[in-house]
PDB file of C-alpha atoms in Angstrom:
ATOM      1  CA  UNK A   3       3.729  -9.088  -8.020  1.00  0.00           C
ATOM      2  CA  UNK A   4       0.499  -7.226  -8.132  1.00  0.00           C
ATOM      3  CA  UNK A   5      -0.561  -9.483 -11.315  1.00  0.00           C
ATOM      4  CA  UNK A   6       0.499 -12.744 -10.088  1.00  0.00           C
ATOM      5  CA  UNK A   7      -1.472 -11.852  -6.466  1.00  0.00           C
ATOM      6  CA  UNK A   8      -4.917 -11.213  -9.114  1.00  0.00           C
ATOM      7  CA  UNK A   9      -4.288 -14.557 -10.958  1.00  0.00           C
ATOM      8  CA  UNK A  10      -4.281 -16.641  -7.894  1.00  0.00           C
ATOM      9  CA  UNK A  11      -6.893 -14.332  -5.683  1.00  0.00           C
ATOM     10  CA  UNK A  12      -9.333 -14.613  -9.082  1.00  0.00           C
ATOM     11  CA  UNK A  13      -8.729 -18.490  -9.449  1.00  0.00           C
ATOM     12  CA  UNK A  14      -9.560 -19.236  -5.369  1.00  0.00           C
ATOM     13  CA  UNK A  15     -13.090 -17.281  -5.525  1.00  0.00           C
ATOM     14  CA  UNK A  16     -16.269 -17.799  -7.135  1.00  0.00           C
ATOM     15  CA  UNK A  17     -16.644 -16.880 -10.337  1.00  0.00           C
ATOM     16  CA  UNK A  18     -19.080 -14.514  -9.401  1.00  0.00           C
ATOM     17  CA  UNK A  19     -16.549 -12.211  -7.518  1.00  0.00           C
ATOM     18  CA  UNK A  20     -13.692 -12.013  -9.744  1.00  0.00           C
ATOM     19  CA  UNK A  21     -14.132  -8.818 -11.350  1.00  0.00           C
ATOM     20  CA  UNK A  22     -14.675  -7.750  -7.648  1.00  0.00           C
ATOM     21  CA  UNK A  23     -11.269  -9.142  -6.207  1.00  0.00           C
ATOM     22  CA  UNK A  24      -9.517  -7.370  -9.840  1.00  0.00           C
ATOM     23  CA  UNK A  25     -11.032  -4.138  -9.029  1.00  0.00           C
ATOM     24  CA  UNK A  26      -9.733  -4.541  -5.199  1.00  0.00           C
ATOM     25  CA  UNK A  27      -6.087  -5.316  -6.579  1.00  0.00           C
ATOM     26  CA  UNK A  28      -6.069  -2.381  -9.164  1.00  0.00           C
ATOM     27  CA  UNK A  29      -7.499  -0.448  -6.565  1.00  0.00           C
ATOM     28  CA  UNK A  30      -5.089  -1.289  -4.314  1.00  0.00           C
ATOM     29  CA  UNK A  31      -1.918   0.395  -6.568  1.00  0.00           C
ATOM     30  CA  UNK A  32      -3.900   3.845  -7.124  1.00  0.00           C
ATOM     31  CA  UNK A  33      -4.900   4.042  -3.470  1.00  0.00           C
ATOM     32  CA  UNK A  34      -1.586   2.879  -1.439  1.00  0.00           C
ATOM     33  CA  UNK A  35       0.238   5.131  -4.177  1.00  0.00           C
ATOM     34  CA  UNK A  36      -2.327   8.402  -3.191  1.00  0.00           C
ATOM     35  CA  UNK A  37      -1.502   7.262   1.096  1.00  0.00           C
ATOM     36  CA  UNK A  38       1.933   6.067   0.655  1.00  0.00           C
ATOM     37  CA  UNK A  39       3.005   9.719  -1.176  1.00  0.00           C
ATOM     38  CA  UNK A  40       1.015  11.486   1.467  1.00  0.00           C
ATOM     39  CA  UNK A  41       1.449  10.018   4.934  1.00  0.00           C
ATOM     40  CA  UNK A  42       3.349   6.534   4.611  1.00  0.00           C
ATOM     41  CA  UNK A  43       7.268   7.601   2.952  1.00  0.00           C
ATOM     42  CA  UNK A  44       7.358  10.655   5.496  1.00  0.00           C
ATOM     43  CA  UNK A  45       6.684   8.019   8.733  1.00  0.00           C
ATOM     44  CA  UNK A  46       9.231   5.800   7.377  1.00  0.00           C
ATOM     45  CA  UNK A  47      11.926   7.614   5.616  1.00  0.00           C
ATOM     46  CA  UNK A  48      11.374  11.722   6.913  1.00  0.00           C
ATOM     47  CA  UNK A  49      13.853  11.574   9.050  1.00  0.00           C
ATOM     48  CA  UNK A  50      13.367  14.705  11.747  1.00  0.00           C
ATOM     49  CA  UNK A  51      14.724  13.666  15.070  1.00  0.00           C
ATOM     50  CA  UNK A  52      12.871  11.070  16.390  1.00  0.00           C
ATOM     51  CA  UNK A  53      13.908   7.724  16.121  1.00  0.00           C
ATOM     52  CA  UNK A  54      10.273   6.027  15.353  1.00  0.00           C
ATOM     53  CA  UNK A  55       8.739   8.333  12.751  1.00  0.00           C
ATOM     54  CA  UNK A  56       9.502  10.638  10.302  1.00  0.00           C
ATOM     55  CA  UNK A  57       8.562  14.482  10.097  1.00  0.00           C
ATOM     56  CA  UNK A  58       9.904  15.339   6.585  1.00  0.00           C
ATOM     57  CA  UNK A  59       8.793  14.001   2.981  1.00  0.00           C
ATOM     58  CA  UNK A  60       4.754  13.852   3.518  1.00  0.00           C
ATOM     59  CA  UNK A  61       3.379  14.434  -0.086  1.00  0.00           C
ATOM     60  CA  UNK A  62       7.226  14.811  -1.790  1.00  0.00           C
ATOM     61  CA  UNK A  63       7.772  18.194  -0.056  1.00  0.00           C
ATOM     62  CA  UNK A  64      11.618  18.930  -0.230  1.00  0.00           C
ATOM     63  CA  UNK A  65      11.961  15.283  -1.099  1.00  0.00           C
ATOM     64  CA  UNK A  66      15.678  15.178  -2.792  1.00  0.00           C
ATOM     65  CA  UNK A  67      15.525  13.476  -6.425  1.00  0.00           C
ATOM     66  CA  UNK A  68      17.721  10.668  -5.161  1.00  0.00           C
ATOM     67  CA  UNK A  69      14.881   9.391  -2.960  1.00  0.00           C
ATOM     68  CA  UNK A  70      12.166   9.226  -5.682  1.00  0.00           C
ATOM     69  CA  UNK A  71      13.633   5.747  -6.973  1.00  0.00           C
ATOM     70  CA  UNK A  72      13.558   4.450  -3.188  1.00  0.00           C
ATOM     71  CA  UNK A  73       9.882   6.153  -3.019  1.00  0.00           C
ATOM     72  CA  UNK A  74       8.824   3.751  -5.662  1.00  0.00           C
ATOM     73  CA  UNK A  75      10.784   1.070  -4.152  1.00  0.00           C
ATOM     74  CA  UNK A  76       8.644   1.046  -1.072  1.00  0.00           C
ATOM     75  CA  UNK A  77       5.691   1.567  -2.778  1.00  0.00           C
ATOM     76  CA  UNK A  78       5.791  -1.401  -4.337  1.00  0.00           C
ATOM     77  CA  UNK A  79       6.265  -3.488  -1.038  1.00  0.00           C
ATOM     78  CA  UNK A  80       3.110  -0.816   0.857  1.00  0.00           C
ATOM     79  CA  UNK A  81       1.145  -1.781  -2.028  1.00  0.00           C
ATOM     80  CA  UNK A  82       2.070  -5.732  -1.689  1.00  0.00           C
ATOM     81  CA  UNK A  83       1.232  -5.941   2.056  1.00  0.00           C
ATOM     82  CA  UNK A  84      -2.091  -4.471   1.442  1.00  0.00           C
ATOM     83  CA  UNK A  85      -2.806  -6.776  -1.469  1.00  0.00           C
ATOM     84  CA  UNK A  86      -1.472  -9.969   0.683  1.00  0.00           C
ATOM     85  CA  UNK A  87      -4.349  -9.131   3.318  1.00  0.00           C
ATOM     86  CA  UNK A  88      -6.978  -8.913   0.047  1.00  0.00           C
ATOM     87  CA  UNK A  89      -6.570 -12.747  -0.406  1.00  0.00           C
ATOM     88  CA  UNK A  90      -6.950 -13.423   2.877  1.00  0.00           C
ATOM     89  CA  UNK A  91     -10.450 -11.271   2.665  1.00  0.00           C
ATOM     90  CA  UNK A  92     -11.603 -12.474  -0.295  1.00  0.00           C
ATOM     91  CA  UNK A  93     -15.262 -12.655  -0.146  1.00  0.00           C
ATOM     92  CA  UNK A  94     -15.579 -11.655   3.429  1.00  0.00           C
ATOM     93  CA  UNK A  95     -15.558  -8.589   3.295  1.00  0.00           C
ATOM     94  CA  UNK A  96     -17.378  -4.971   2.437  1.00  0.00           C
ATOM     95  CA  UNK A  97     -15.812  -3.110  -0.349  1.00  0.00           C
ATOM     96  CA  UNK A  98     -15.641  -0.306   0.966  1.00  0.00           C
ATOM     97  CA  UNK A  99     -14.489  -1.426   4.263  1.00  0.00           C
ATOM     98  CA  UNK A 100     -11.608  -3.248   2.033  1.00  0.00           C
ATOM     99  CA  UNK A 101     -11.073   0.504   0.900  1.00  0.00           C
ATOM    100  CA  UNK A 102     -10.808   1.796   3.919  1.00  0.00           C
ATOM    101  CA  UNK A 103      -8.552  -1.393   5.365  1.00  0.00           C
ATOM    102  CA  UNK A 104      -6.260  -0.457   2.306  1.00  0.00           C
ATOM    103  CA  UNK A 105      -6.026   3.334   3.396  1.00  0.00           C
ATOM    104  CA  UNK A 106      -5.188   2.561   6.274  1.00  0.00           C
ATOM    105  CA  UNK A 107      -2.497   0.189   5.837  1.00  0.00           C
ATOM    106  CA  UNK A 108      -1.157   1.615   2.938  1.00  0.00           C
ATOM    107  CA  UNK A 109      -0.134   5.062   4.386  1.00  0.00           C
ATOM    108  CA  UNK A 110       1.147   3.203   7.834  1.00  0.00           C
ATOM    109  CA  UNK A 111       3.271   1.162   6.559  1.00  0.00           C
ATOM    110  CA  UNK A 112       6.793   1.536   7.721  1.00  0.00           C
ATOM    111  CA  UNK A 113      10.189   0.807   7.688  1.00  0.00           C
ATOM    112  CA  UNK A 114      11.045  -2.695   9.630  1.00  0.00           C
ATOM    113  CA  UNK A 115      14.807  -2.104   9.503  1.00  0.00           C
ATOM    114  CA  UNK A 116      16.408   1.336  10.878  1.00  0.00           C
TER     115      UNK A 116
END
């Protein structure tokens, strides 16, 4: 998904800001990956008590091997919805506010179904 997301983003901007818009997609993997492990699984999927959040599984710790497939799983969707907003941005915005946007969004996303 993330390749066919930089094929259309790159084809609907100038061609002076397609290597930016491919950096911002790449980007967006290694940074929603670094968020996601630390901050966005354990919201979703840590389980704990509370019935909104999570307070287990922030950066894998005493994440069961049976989860790490689902981890991955819902990475790829964190890393989708920030990349869905980078099209909609494209050329309107700072890089690194983009970076920070992605941050953000990447280690907040969570769960829609309970």
């Amino acid at each position: 998904m993330q390749v066919g997301f930089a094929c259309l983003e790159a084809g609907c901007v100038q061609p002076k800001n397609v290597t930016n818009i491919l950096m911002k997609n790449i980007l967006d993997l290694f940074i929603c990956a670094i968020s996601y492990w630390l901050v966005g699984y354990g919201l979703a999927y840590g389980g704990g008590g509370c019935g909104y959040y999570g307070k287990e599984y922030f950066a894998g710790v005493d994440m069961p091997s049976s989860q790490k497939g689902v981890w991955f799983f819902q990475y790829v969707f964190a890393a989708t919805a920030a990349t869905i907003i980078s099209g909609a941005v494209a050329e309107r915005c700072n890089f690194i506010a983009y970076i920070f946007y992605s941050v953000i969004i990447s280690g907040k996303y969570i769960r829609i179904h309970t």
